Amino acid sequence: MSLPVLQEREAADWRWQARHAVTDLDGLERALTLSPAEREGARRAIEGGFPISITPYYLSLCDRVDPSCPIRRQCVPRVEESVEVAGDLRDPLGEEDHEVAPHLVQRYPDRALLLVSDRCSVYCRFCTRSRMVGQGGGARSMDALAEAFDHLEAHPEIREVIVSGGDPLVATTRRIEAILTRLAQVDSLDTVRVATRVPVTLPMRIDDALCRALRAFPATWLMTHFNHPKELTEASSEALARLVDHGVPVMNQTVLLRGINDDAETLEALFRGLVRRRTRPYYLLQADPVRGTGHLRTPIATGEAIMARLQGRLSGIALPKLIVDTPGGHGKVPHGPDYVVSRGPGVTRFRTFRGREVDYLDPPG
C-alpha cells in the first residue's frame, strides 16, 4: 500500500496509523486486489464476524495482488473463517472458566493474565481471543481493573503477571505507566510480562517515552509476536533495538501457521533474524483451535518435523520450545521429536541430529 508523499510525516505517527487503519471492504479494495474468498470473507467479517483492522504500515507489507502473501493471510479475512471443523472452540484456552476477578485469568499456580483492553492495531485472523477483541469496550479503566489488583495483593502465590488484551501498548504512554506502576505496588510480584504485537504491526509506537514507561515495573519483559521474516523490516528492527537499548528484555512467540511459516527454511530465517536483533525466540506455538481457524492450523506432526530439521543446525539461543497450549485451559505442554531410541538399566540410547545413535551411561550407584 503506497502512502501519498504529503502523508509520510503523519504515517510515522502511531496515532495517525491507528486512526487510518483499514476496517472495511472499501479500504481493502483500494489497497489490494482481493480474491473472491477474501472479498466474501471481509463482507462476512464486517456483517458480524471477527472485525477487521489493519494499520497502513502493516498493509504496506502485503503483496498487493497475491492472496497467498504470508502477511496478507495473517490480516485479511477469508471465507474459510465461517467454516468450523472438529475441535474448534470459541474460548480454546478456557480463559472464561479460569477468571478469578474481572479481567484477571489464572491458569497456573504462580502466574495470572491481566486483560487490559480489547483493542489491537491489527486483528490477526488466528487470534485466540477473537471472541472478545474489537468488541467496542476499549481500554479498561483503572477502576475496572481495581478488583484484579486487589486479587493479586490478596494472593501472594501469584509471582508474575502477563499484561495482555487486545494489545496493551495500543494505549497512551501515561495509561501504560499507570498500570505498571500499580503492579509495582504488589510486593509479591517478581516479574511482569507485556504481551504485544506492536513491534510487528505498529513499530512507530515504540518511542523513547514508552520504553521509559515500561521500566515502571523494575522487572518488565516484553513478549512480542513475529511470525515471518518479511515482518523484520527496518522500522520493526529499530523498535526492537530501542527496547533493548532501554534495558527491556524482549522475547518472541511465533505461531505455526499453515501456508505462512510452516517450513523449516522460513522459520530458520525468522529465528536467525530475531537473534541478530537481540530478541530471543521463546515459543513456537501450535495454533490454538479457535473457531474458524482450521484453514490456518497445521497437524501436530508438522511442528515436530520442523523442529527435527532445525535441531543441531540452529544455535540454541535461536531455537524456541515447541508448545501446545492444551484446549480447555489445562496449560502449555512442550513437545517435539523424540531423540530417545531405547532405555535400559543404566543406559539411554539417543539419536543425534546427524542420525547417529549414541549411548549415555548413568553414573554408578
Short mmCIF file of C-alpha atoms in Angstrom, two decimals:
data_model
loop_
_atom_site.label_atom_id
_atom_site.label_comp_id
_atom_site.label_asym_id
_atom_site.label_seq_id
_atom_site.Cartn_x
_atom_site.Cartn_y
_atom_site.Cartn_z
CA MET A 1 0.00 0.00 0.00
CA SER A 2 1.67 3.25 -1.09
CA LEU A 3 1.15 6.35 1.04
CA PRO A 4 0.89 9.81 -0.53
CA VAL A 5 4.05 11.88 -0.15
CA LEU A 6 2.21 14.53 1.87
CA GLN A 7 1.25 11.90 4.43
CA GLU A 8 4.71 10.46 5.06
CA ARG A 9 5.25 12.57 8.18
CA GLU A 10 1.86 11.62 9.58
CA ALA A 11 2.46 7.96 8.72
CA ALA A 12 5.40 7.92 11.13
CA ASP A 13 3.00 8.86 13.95
CA TRP A 14 1.45 5.81 15.63
CA ARG A 15 -1.76 7.69 16.40
CA TRP A 16 -2.15 8.54 12.69
CA GLN A 17 -1.59 4.88 11.88
CA ALA A 18 -4.23 3.80 14.39
CA ARG A 19 -6.77 6.35 13.13
CA HIS A 20 -6.22 5.35 9.50
CA ALA A 21 -6.36 1.59 10.00
CA VAL A 22 -8.39 -0.16 7.31
CA THR A 23 -11.58 -1.52 8.83
CA ASP A 24 -13.91 -2.01 5.87
CA LEU A 25 -14.20 -3.65 2.48
CA ASP A 26 -13.76 -0.41 0.54
CA GLY A 27 -10.44 0.20 2.23
CA LEU A 28 -9.24 -3.30 1.44
CA GLU A 29 -10.35 -2.96 -2.18
CA ARG A 30 -8.37 0.28 -2.54
CA ALA A 31 -5.21 -1.28 -1.11
CA LEU A 32 -5.31 -4.82 -2.51
CA THR A 33 -6.63 -6.81 -5.43
CA LEU A 34 -8.88 -9.11 -3.43
CA SER A 35 -9.62 -12.71 -4.33
CA PRO A 36 -13.26 -13.85 -4.23
CA ALA A 37 -12.52 -15.76 -0.99
CA GLU A 38 -11.07 -12.61 0.61
CA ARG A 39 -13.87 -10.37 -0.59
CA GLU A 40 -16.54 -12.69 0.78
CA GLY A 41 -14.56 -13.20 3.99
CA ALA A 42 -14.31 -9.45 4.52
CA ARG A 43 -18.02 -8.99 3.84
CA ARG A 44 -18.94 -11.63 6.44
CA ALA A 45 -16.47 -10.25 9.00
CA ILE A 46 -17.94 -6.76 8.66
CA GLU A 47 -21.50 -8.05 8.92
CA GLY A 48 -20.94 -9.61 12.31
CA GLY A 49 -17.88 -11.79 12.36
CA PHE A 50 -14.44 -11.11 13.73
CA PRO A 51 -13.75 -7.42 12.87
CA ILE A 52 -11.04 -6.10 10.57
CA SER A 53 -8.31 -3.61 11.46
CA ILE A 54 -5.02 -3.27 9.57
CA THR A 55 -2.64 -0.36 10.01
CA PRO A 56 -1.38 1.32 6.83
CA TYR A 57 2.12 0.24 7.84
CA TYR A 58 1.25 -3.46 8.10
CA LEU A 59 -0.88 -3.28 4.98
CA SER A 60 2.13 -1.90 3.11
CA LEU A 61 3.94 -5.21 3.81
CA CYS A 62 1.25 -7.16 1.93
CA ASP A 63 1.72 -8.22 -1.68
CA ARG A 64 -0.92 -6.21 -3.49
CA VAL A 65 -2.03 -8.97 -5.89
CA ASP A 66 -1.06 -12.30 -4.30
CA PRO A 67 -3.63 -13.66 -1.81
CA SER A 68 -1.08 -16.25 -0.64
CA CYS A 69 1.22 -13.49 0.69
CA PRO A 70 2.21 -14.53 4.26
CA ILE A 71 1.43 -11.08 5.66
CA ARG A 72 -1.86 -10.80 3.84
CA ARG A 73 -3.01 -14.21 5.08
CA GLN A 74 -2.48 -13.08 8.67
CA CYS A 75 -4.63 -9.97 8.49
CA VAL A 76 -7.12 -10.20 5.59
CA PRO A 77 -10.25 -12.28 6.27
CA ARG A 78 -11.09 -15.28 4.11
CA VAL A 79 -14.39 -17.03 3.62
CA GLU A 80 -12.95 -20.11 5.35
CA GLU A 81 -13.32 -18.25 8.65
CA SER A 82 -17.01 -19.16 8.56
CA VAL A 83 -16.18 -22.90 8.43
CA GLU A 84 -15.99 -24.77 11.73
CA VAL A 85 -14.10 -28.07 11.96
CA ALA A 86 -13.85 -30.75 14.64
CA GLY A 87 -12.04 -29.43 17.69
CA ASP A 88 -12.84 -25.75 17.09
CA LEU A 89 -13.61 -23.81 20.26
CA ARG A 90 -14.88 -20.32 20.98
CA ASP A 91 -12.60 -19.99 24.02
CA PRO A 92 -9.87 -22.59 23.36
CA LEU A 93 -7.79 -21.82 26.45
CA GLY A 94 -10.72 -21.82 28.87
CA GLU A 95 -9.99 -18.27 29.97
CA GLU A 96 -13.58 -17.51 30.91
CA ASP A 97 -13.68 -20.56 33.20
CA HIS A 98 -10.41 -19.51 34.85
CA GLU A 99 -11.32 -15.87 35.51
CA VAL A 100 -10.62 -15.20 39.21
CA ALA A 101 -11.54 -11.50 39.15
CA PRO A 102 -12.84 -9.19 36.43
CA HIS A 103 -10.24 -9.12 33.63
CA LEU A 104 -7.87 -11.44 35.55
CA VAL A 105 -7.32 -15.05 34.46
CA GLN A 106 -5.31 -17.60 36.43
CA ARG A 107 -4.44 -20.93 34.83
CA TYR A 108 -1.16 -21.59 36.68
CA PRO A 109 -0.30 -21.53 40.40
CA ASP A 110 2.20 -18.66 40.12
CA ARG A 111 1.00 -16.63 37.10
CA ALA A 112 -2.01 -14.58 36.12
CA LEU A 113 -3.16 -12.90 32.92
CA LEU A 114 -4.41 -9.30 33.13
CA LEU A 115 -6.58 -8.30 30.15
CA VAL A 116 -6.40 -4.51 29.98
CA SER A 117 -8.03 -3.82 26.58
CA ASP A 118 -9.93 -5.40 23.72
CA ARG A 119 -8.23 -3.29 21.03
CA CYS A 120 -5.39 -4.14 18.68
CA SER A 121 -3.82 -2.18 15.84
CA VAL A 122 -4.25 -5.28 13.64
CA TYR A 123 -6.73 -8.09 14.25
CA CYS A 124 -4.84 -11.25 13.35
CA ARG A 125 -7.15 -13.79 11.76
CA PHE A 126 -5.87 -16.61 14.03
CA CYS A 127 -6.40 -14.66 17.28
CA THR A 128 -7.02 -16.79 20.37
CA ARG A 129 -9.33 -14.09 21.74
CA SER A 130 -11.37 -13.41 18.62
CA ARG A 131 -14.43 -13.91 20.85
CA MET A 132 -13.71 -10.62 22.65
CA VAL A 133 -11.24 -8.36 20.84
CA GLY A 134 -12.59 -5.45 18.85
CA GLN A 135 -15.96 -5.63 20.57
CA GLY A 136 -16.06 -1.95 21.49
CA GLY A 137 -15.10 -1.94 25.14
CA GLY A 138 -11.67 -0.45 24.53
CA ALA A 139 -9.12 0.08 27.27
CA ARG A 140 -10.27 -0.99 30.74
CA SER A 141 -10.19 1.86 33.23
CA MET A 142 -8.11 1.64 36.38
CA ASP A 143 -11.38 1.43 38.31
CA ALA A 144 -12.45 -1.54 36.20
CA LEU A 145 -9.13 -3.25 36.97
CA ALA A 146 -9.26 -2.48 40.70
CA GLU A 147 -10.64 -5.91 41.71
CA ALA A 148 -7.90 -7.59 39.70
CA PHE A 149 -5.21 -5.60 41.51
CA ASP A 150 -6.85 -6.38 44.85
CA HIS A 151 -6.88 -10.10 43.99
CA LEU A 152 -3.16 -10.03 43.19
CA GLU A 153 -2.41 -8.40 46.54
CA ALA A 154 -4.53 -10.97 48.36
CA HIS A 155 -2.80 -13.91 46.66
CA PRO A 156 0.97 -13.64 47.11
CA GLU A 157 1.44 -17.04 45.47
CA ILE A 158 0.99 -15.19 42.16
CA ARG A 159 4.53 -14.10 41.33
CA GLU A 160 4.12 -12.99 37.73
CA VAL A 161 1.51 -11.09 35.69
CA ILE A 162 1.14 -11.15 31.91
CA VAL A 163 -0.39 -7.89 30.73
CA SER A 164 -2.31 -8.54 27.52
CA GLY A 165 -5.63 -7.89 25.82
CA GLY A 166 -6.11 -6.90 22.95
CA ASP A 167 -2.78 -5.15 22.75
CA PRO A 168 -1.86 -3.21 25.90
CA LEU A 169 0.55 -0.93 24.01
CA VAL A 170 -2.19 0.49 21.77
CA ALA A 171 -2.85 3.00 24.52
CA THR A 172 -1.33 6.19 25.83
CA THR A 173 2.05 6.02 27.49
CA ARG A 174 0.52 7.56 30.60
CA ARG A 175 -2.01 4.76 30.87
CA ILE A 176 0.61 2.03 30.36
CA GLU A 177 2.79 3.59 33.04
CA ALA A 178 -0.19 3.76 35.42
CA ILE A 179 -0.85 0.01 35.04
CA LEU A 180 2.79 -0.94 35.56
CA THR A 181 3.18 1.45 38.49
CA ARG A 182 0.13 -0.11 40.15
CA LEU A 183 1.56 -3.60 39.61
CA ALA A 184 4.85 -2.46 41.14
CA GLN A 185 2.91 -1.82 44.34
CA VAL A 186 2.07 -5.54 44.62
CA ASP A 187 5.04 -6.66 46.71
CA SER A 188 4.73 -10.36 45.89
CA LEU A 189 5.19 -9.90 42.14
CA ASP A 190 8.62 -10.74 40.76
CA THR A 191 8.07 -10.03 37.07
CA VAL A 192 5.63 -8.55 34.60
CA ARG A 193 5.37 -9.64 31.00
CA VAL A 194 3.82 -7.28 28.46
CA ALA A 195 2.39 -9.20 25.51
CA THR A 196 2.21 -7.08 22.37
CA ARG A 197 2.35 -7.24 18.60
CA VAL A 198 3.10 -3.51 18.30
CA PRO A 199 6.76 -4.01 17.20
CA VAL A 200 5.37 -6.01 14.25
CA THR A 201 2.24 -4.10 13.26
CA LEU A 202 2.81 -0.57 14.63
CA PRO A 203 6.57 -0.22 15.26
CA MET A 204 6.46 3.57 15.38
CA ARG A 205 4.62 3.18 18.71
CA ILE A 206 7.90 2.11 20.33
CA ASP A 207 9.31 5.53 21.22
CA ASP A 208 11.68 6.57 23.99
CA ALA A 209 8.87 7.69 26.30
CA LEU A 210 7.14 4.31 26.04
CA CYS A 211 10.38 2.46 26.67
CA ARG A 212 10.96 4.50 29.82
CA ALA A 213 7.38 3.80 30.94
CA LEU A 214 7.92 0.07 30.54
CA ARG A 215 10.52 0.32 33.29
CA ALA A 216 7.87 1.48 35.78
CA PHE A 217 7.84 -2.14 36.92
CA PRO A 218 11.52 -2.94 37.56
CA ALA A 219 11.45 -6.43 36.01
CA THR A 220 9.36 -5.92 32.87
CA TRP A 221 9.81 -8.34 29.99
CA LEU A 222 8.30 -7.67 26.60
CA MET A 223 6.83 -10.60 24.67
CA THR A 224 6.30 -9.86 21.03
CA HIS A 225 4.99 -11.89 18.10
CA PHE A 226 6.84 -12.06 14.77
CA ASN A 227 5.62 -14.86 12.51
CA HIS A 228 7.51 -14.31 9.25
CA PRO A 229 10.87 -12.86 8.12
CA LYS A 230 9.00 -10.32 5.98
CA GLU A 231 7.94 -8.64 9.24
CA LEU A 232 11.59 -7.91 10.14
CA THR A 233 11.64 -4.51 8.47
CA GLU A 234 13.84 -1.50 9.13
CA ALA A 235 11.06 0.03 11.25
CA SER A 236 10.50 -3.10 13.35
CA SER A 237 14.25 -3.57 13.77
CA GLU A 238 14.54 -0.02 15.11
CA ALA A 239 11.69 -0.70 17.54
CA LEU A 240 13.39 -3.82 18.90
CA ALA A 241 16.72 -2.01 19.20
CA ARG A 242 15.11 0.85 21.11
CA LEU A 243 13.51 -1.55 23.60
CA VAL A 244 16.69 -3.49 24.24
CA ASP A 245 18.82 -0.35 24.44
CA HIS A 246 16.47 0.91 27.17
CA GLY A 247 17.08 -2.28 29.15
CA VAL A 248 13.79 -4.04 28.32
CA PRO A 249 14.44 -7.72 27.54
CA VAL A 250 12.49 -8.92 24.51
CA MET A 251 11.36 -12.45 23.66
CA ASN A 252 9.23 -13.64 20.76
CA GLN A 253 6.37 -16.10 20.41
CA THR A 254 5.76 -17.39 16.89
CA VAL A 255 2.55 -19.17 15.96
CA LEU A 256 2.92 -22.02 13.46
CA LEU A 257 0.56 -21.21 10.59
CA ARG A 258 -0.36 -23.21 7.50
CA GLY A 259 0.91 -21.68 4.29
CA ILE A 260 2.58 -18.82 6.17
CA ASN A 261 5.55 -20.19 8.08
CA ASP A 262 5.11 -23.98 8.19
CA ASP A 263 8.51 -24.85 6.76
CA ALA A 264 11.97 -25.03 8.31
CA GLU A 265 13.59 -22.56 5.90
CA THR A 266 11.14 -19.76 6.71
CA LEU A 267 11.39 -20.27 10.45
CA GLU A 268 15.17 -20.54 10.37
CA ALA A 269 15.35 -17.18 8.60
CA LEU A 270 12.94 -15.68 11.15
CA PHE A 271 14.73 -17.04 14.21
CA ARG A 272 18.17 -16.03 12.95
CA GLY A 273 16.82 -12.57 12.15
CA LEU A 274 15.36 -12.18 15.63
CA VAL A 275 18.58 -13.18 17.35
CA ARG A 276 20.51 -10.67 15.23
CA ARG A 277 18.12 -8.08 16.64
CA ARG A 278 18.74 -9.25 20.24
CA THR A 279 15.29 -10.81 20.51
CA ARG A 280 15.12 -14.35 21.87
CA PRO A 281 12.84 -16.85 20.08
CA TYR A 282 10.90 -18.20 23.07
CA TYR A 283 7.98 -20.32 21.83
CA LEU A 284 6.92 -21.84 18.55
CA LEU A 285 3.24 -22.30 19.33
CA GLN A 286 0.91 -24.80 17.77
CA ALA A 287 -2.01 -22.62 16.68
CA ASP A 288 -4.87 -22.67 19.17
CA PRO A 289 -8.06 -24.38 17.92
CA VAL A 290 -10.02 -21.13 17.67
CA ARG A 291 -13.36 -21.36 15.92
CA GLY A 292 -12.94 -20.68 12.19
CA THR A 293 -9.15 -21.09 12.01
CA GLY A 294 -8.90 -24.65 10.71
CA HIS A 295 -7.54 -23.38 7.37
CA LEU A 296 -4.60 -21.78 9.20
CA ARG A 297 -3.70 -24.61 11.59
CA THR A 298 -1.17 -27.37 10.96
CA PRO A 299 -1.08 -31.00 12.12
CA ILE A 300 0.99 -31.61 15.25
CA ALA A 301 3.44 -33.65 13.17
CA THR A 302 4.33 -30.58 11.08
CA GLY A 303 5.88 -28.75 14.02
CA GLU A 304 7.73 -31.87 15.15
CA ALA A 305 9.24 -32.34 11.68
CA ILE A 306 10.31 -28.69 11.51
CA MET A 307 11.99 -28.85 14.92
CA ALA A 308 13.82 -32.02 13.90
CA ARG A 309 15.15 -30.13 10.86
CA LEU A 310 16.29 -27.18 12.97
CA GLN A 311 17.80 -29.11 15.90
CA GLY A 312 21.60 -29.03 15.70
CA ARG A 313 21.50 -26.73 12.69
CA LEU A 314 20.43 -23.65 14.60
CA SER A 315 22.06 -22.13 17.69
CA GLY A 316 20.37 -22.93 20.96
CA ILE A 317 19.65 -19.24 21.59
CA ALA A 318 17.75 -19.16 18.28
CA LEU A 319 15.76 -22.35 18.84
CA PRO A 320 12.41 -21.90 20.64
CA LYS A 321 10.41 -24.50 22.51
CA LEU A 322 7.64 -26.15 20.51
CA ILE A 323 4.49 -25.73 22.61
CA VAL A 324 0.86 -26.85 22.59
CA ASP A 325 -1.46 -24.84 24.83
CA THR A 326 -3.87 -27.64 25.62
CA PRO A 327 -7.56 -26.98 24.90
CA GLY A 328 -9.73 -26.13 27.87
CA GLY A 329 -7.14 -24.14 29.78
CA HIS A 330 -5.14 -27.06 31.15
CA GLY A 331 -1.77 -25.47 30.44
CA LYS A 332 1.08 -25.49 27.96
CA VAL A 333 2.88 -28.71 27.06
CA PRO A 334 6.30 -28.78 25.37
CA HIS A 335 6.60 -31.38 22.64
CA GLY A 336 8.79 -32.27 19.72
CA PRO A 337 10.65 -35.09 18.02
CA ASP A 338 11.75 -37.97 20.28
CA TYR A 339 15.52 -38.42 20.33
CA VAL A 340 15.50 -41.40 22.73
CA VAL A 341 15.93 -44.68 20.82
CA SER A 342 15.86 -47.01 23.82
CA ARG A 343 16.29 -47.19 27.59
CA GLY A 344 17.89 -49.94 29.64
CA PRO A 345 19.37 -50.38 33.13
CA GLY A 346 21.86 -47.56 33.45
CA VAL A 347 21.96 -46.73 29.74
CA THR A 348 19.96 -44.49 27.43
CA ARG A 349 20.49 -44.53 23.67
CA PHE A 350 19.97 -41.25 21.80
CA ARG A 351 19.71 -40.42 18.11
CA THR A 352 21.59 -37.21 17.25
CA PHE A 353 20.54 -34.65 14.68
CA ARG A 354 23.02 -36.32 12.28
CA GLY A 355 21.19 -39.64 12.69
CA ARG A 356 23.91 -41.31 14.72
CA GLU A 357 22.92 -43.44 17.74
CA VAL A 358 24.93 -42.77 20.91
CA ASP A 359 24.73 -44.35 24.37
CA TYR A 360 24.77 -42.31 27.58
CA LEU A 361 25.76 -44.27 30.71
CA ASP A 362 24.32 -43.34 34.11
CA PRO A 363 26.83 -42.98 36.97
CA PRO A 364 27.08 -45.99 39.29
CA GLY A 365 25.00 -46.09 42.45
#
